Short mmCIF file of C-alpha atoms in Angstrom, two decimals:
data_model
loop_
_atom_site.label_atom_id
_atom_site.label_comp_id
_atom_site.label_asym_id
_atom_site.label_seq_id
_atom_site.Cartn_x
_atom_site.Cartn_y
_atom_site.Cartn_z
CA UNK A 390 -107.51 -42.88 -3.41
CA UNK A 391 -110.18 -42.81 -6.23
CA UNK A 392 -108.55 -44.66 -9.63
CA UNK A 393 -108.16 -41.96 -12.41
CA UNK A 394 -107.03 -44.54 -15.41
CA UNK A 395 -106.01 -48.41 -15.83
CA UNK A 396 -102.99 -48.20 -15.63
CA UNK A 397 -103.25 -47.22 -11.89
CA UNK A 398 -105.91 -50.17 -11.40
CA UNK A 399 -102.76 -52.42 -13.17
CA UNK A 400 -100.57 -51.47 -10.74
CA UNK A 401 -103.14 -52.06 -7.64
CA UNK A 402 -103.92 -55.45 -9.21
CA UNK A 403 -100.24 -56.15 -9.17
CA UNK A 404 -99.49 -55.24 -5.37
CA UNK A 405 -103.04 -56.62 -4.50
CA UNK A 406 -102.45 -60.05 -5.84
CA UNK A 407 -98.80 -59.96 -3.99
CA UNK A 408 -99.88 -59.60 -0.65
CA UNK A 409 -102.93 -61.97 -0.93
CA UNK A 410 -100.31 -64.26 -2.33
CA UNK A 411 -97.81 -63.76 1.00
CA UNK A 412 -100.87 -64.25 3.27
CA UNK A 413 -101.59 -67.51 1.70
CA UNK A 414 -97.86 -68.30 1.83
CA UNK A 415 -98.18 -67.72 5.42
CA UNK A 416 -101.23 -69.51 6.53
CA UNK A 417 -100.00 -72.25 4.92
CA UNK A 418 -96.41 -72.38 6.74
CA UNK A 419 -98.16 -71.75 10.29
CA UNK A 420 -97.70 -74.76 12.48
CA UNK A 421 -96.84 -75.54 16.39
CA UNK A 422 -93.68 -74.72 17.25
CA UNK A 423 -92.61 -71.68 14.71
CA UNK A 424 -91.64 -68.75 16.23
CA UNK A 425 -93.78 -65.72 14.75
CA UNK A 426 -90.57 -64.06 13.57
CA UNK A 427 -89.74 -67.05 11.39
CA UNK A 428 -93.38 -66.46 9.75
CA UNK A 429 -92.80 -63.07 9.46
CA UNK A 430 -89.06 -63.89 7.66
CA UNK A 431 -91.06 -66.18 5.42
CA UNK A 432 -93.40 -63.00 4.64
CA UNK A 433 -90.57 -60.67 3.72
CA UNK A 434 -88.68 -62.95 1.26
CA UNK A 435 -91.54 -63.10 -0.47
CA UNK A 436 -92.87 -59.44 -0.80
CA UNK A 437 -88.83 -58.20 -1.64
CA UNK A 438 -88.62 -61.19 -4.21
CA UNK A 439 -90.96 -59.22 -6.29
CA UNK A 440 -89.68 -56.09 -5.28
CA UNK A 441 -92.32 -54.65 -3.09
CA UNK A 442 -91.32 -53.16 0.36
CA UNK A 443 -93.42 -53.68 3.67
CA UNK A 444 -96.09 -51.21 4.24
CA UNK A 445 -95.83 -50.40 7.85
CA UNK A 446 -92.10 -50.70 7.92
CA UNK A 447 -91.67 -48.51 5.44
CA UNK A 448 -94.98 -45.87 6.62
CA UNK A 449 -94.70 -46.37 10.36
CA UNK A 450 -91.28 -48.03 11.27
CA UNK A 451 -93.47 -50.83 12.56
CA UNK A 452 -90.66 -53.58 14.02
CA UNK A 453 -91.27 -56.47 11.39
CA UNK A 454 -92.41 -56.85 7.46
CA UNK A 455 -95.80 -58.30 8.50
CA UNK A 456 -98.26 -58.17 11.59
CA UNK A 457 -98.93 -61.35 13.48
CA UNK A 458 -100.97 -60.95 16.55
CA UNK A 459 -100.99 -64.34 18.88
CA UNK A 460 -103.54 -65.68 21.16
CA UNK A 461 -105.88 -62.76 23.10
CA UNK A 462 -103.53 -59.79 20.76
CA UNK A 463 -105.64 -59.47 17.66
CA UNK A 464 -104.02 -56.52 15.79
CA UNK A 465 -100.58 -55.13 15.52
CA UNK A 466 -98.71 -57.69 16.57
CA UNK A 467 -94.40 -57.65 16.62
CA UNK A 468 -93.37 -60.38 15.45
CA UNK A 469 -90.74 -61.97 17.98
CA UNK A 470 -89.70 -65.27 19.56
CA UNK A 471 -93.05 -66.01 20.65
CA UNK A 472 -93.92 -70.02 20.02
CA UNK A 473 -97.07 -71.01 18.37
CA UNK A 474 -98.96 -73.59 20.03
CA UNK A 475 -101.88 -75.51 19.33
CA UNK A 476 -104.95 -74.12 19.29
CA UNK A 477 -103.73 -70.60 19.27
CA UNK A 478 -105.53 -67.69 17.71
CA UNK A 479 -103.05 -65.84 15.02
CA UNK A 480 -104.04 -62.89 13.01
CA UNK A 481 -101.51 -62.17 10.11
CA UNK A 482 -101.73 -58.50 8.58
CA UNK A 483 -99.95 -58.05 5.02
CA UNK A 484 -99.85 -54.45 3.72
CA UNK A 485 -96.91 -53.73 1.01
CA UNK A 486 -95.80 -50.89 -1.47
CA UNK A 487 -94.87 -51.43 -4.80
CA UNK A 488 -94.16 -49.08 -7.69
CA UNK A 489 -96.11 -46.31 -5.56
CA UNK A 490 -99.12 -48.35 -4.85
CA UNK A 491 -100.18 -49.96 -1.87
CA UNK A 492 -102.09 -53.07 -1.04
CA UNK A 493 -103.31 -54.68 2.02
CA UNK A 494 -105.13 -57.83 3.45
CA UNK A 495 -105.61 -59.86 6.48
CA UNK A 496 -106.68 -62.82 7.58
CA UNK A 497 -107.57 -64.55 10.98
CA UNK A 498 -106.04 -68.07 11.43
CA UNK A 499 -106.95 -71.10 14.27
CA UNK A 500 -104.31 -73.77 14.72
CA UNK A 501 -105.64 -77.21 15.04
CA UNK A 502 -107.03 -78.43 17.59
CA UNK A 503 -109.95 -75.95 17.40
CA UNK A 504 -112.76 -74.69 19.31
CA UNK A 505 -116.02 -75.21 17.78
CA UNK A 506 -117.41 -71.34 19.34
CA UNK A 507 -113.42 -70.29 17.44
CA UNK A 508 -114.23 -72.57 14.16
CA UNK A 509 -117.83 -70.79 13.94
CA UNK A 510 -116.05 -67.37 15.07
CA UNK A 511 -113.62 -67.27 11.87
CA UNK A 512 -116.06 -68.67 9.50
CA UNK A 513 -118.25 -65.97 10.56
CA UNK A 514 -115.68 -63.24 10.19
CA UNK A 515 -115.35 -64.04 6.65
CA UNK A 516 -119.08 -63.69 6.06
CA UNK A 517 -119.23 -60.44 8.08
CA UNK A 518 -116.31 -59.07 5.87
CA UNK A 519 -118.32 -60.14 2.43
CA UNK A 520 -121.38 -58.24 3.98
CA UNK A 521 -119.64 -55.22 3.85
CA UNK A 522 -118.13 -55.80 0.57
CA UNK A 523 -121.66 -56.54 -0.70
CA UNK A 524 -122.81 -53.65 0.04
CA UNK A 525 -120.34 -51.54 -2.14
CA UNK A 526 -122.05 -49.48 -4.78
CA UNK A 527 -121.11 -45.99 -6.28
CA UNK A 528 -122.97 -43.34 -5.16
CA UNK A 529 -124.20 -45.28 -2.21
CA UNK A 530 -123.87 -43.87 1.43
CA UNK A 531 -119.86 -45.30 2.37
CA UNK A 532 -121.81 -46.52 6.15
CA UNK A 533 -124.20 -48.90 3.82
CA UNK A 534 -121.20 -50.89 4.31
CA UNK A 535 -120.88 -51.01 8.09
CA UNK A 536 -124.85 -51.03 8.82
CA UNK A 537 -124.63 -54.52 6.89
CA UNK A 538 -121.54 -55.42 8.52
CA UNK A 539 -123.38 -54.73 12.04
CA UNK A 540 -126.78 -56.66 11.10
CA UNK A 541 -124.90 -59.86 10.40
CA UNK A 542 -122.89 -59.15 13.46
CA UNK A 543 -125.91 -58.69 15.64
CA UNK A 544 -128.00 -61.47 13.83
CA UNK A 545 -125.30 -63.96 14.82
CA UNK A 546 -124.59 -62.59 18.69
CA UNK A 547 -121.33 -61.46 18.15
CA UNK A 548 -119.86 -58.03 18.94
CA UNK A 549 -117.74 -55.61 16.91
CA UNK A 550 -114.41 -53.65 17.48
CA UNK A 551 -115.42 -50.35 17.62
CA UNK A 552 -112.27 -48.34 17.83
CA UNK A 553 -110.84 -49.82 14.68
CA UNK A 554 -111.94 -49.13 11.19
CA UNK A 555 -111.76 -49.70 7.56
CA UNK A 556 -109.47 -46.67 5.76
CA UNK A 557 -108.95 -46.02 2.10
CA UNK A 558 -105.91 -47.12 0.64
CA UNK A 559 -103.78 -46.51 -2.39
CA UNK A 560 -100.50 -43.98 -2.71
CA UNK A 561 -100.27 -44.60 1.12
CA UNK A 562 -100.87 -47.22 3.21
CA UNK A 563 -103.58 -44.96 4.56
CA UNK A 564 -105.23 -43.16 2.12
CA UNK A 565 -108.62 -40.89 1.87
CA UNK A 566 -110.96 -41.56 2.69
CA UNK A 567 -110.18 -41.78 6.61
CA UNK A 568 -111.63 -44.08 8.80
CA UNK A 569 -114.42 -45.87 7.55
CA UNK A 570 -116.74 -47.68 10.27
CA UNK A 571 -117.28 -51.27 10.13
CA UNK A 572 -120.49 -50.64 11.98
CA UNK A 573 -123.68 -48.71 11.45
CA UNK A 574 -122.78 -45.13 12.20
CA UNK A 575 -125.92 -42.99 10.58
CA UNK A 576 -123.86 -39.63 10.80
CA UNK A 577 -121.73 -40.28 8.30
CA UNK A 578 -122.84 -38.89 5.24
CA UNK A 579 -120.12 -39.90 2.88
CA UNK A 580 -120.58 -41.47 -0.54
CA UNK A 581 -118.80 -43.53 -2.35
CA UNK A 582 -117.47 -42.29 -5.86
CA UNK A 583 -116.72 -44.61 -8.36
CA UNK A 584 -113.38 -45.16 -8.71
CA UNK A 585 -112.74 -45.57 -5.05
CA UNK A 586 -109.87 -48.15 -3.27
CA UNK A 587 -110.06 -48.99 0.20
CA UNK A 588 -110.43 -51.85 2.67
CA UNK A 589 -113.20 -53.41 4.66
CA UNK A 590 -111.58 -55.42 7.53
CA UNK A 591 -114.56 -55.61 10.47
CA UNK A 592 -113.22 -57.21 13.86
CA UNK A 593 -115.66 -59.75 15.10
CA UNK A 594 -115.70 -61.12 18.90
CA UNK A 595 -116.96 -62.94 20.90
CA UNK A 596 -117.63 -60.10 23.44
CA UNK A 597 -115.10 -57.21 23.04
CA UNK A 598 -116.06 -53.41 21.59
CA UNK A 599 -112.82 -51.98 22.01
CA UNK A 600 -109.13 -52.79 22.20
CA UNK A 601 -106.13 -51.43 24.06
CA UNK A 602 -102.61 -50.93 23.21
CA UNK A 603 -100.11 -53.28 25.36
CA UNK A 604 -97.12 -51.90 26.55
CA UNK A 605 -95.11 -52.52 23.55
CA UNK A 606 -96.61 -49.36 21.68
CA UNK A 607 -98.17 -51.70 18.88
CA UNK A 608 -99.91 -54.59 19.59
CA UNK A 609 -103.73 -54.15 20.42
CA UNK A 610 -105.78 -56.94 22.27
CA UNK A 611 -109.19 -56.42 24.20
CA UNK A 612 -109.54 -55.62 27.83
CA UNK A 613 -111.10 -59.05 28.68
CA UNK A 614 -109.05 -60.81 26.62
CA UNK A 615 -112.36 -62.20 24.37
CA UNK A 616 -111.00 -63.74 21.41
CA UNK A 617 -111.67 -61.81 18.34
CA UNK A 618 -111.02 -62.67 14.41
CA UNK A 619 -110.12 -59.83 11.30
CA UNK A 620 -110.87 -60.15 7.68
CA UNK A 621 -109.45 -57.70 5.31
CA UNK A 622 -109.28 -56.77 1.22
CA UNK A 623 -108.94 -54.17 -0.55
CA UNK A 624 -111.10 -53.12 -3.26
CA UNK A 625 -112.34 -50.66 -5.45
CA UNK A 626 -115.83 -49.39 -6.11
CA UNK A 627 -116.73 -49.88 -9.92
CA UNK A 628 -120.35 -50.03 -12.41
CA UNK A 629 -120.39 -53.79 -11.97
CA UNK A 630 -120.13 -53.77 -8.20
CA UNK A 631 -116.79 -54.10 -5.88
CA UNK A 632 -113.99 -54.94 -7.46
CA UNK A 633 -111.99 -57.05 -4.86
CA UNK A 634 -107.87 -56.41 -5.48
CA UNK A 635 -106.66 -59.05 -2.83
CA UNK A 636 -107.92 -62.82 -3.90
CA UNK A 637 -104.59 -64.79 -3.70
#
């Protein structure tokens, strides 16, 4: 989606600042001994309080409000009965609609006791996700954004998912433009117009290049089971530089 007026940038603001909220919320309420479905309850009180209806629910019939992906699963996850435990690996995904706009953010989470390699792996997957964000200027080539992604990736030794991507966003969950790369790839010629909403949310690991759907049609972990951390906002491309729409 490329913004037309402010009253459409309102209404992004609005479901942007909802779901960064109900990520927060969430991270906050993760402990040992929740069952992912109770975080996930937590998650859809709080998006339908303000009115706003999950995103993949409502685009994909996805089987829960939010996605929260457990231990060696790092996208996609249903939530369910399984039991958080110490030092576990969670990713929670929240995407939402709300008066015809959509938002979506993400966020990698370690429960306590952590790994120093897992500490240093989600600090880092912040900094590769501002990297990309960084680079966000109208009129610039849209894979600036992934060939700074990638250099930070490659300065610090870690690998990057390579068969998920970054998407625009807006009237739908996903919006044009289509997949955006969250690595260098120098044949895409795209540019980015001003105006334009969509998400950077790389995958750093510690190892894996691609994942693979488990047998539950949703969830997505890597092949060796190499733990692996996602950052996401959404944002649009304006004069002064990216305009991020997902700070809680």
């Amino acid at each position: 989606m490329t913004i037309e007026n402010e009253a459409q940038l309102d209404k992004l603001r609005k479901v942007g600042g909802l779901v960064a909220r109900t990520l927060a919320a969430m991270g906050r309420a993760l402990e040992p001994g929740m069952m992912t479905r109770e975080l996930d309850t937590l998650g859809r009180a709080l998006l339908e309080r303000e009115g706003a209806r999950s995103a993949p629910e409502r685009s994909y019939g996805f089987p829960g409000a939010t996605c929260i992906s457990v231990a060696s699963d790092c996208a996609h996850g249903i939530p369910d009965d399984t039991v958080v435990k110490a030092g576990d690996l969670i990713n929670i995904d929240v995407s939402a609609e709300l008066d015809g706009y959509f938002g979506d953010t993400g966020a990698s989470f370690a429960v306590p006791p952590v790994r120093p390699d897992i500490e240093r792996l989600c600090r880092d997957g912040r900094r590769a996700m501002w990297a990309g964000i960084r680079a966000v200027k109208p009129g610039s080539q849209l894979n600036a954004v992934g060939r700074s992604i990638e250099d930070f990736a490659r300065r610090k030794g870690y690998s990057l998912v390579r068969n998920l991507a970054s998407h625009g966003v807006g009237r739908t969950l996903h919006d044009d433009p289509g997949e955006i790369p969250t690595w260098y790839e120098p044949r895409d010629r795209r540019r980015i117009p001003e105006g334009l909403v969509f998400t950077i949310e790389p995958f750093l690991s510690l190892g894996a290049d691609q994942v693979e759907q488990r047998d539950d049609g949703w969830s997505l972990r890597p092949p060796g089971h190499q733990p692996t951390v996602q950052y996401e906002h959404t944002l649009v491309a304006t004069r002064r530089g990216p305009l991020v729409l997902t700070l809680a």
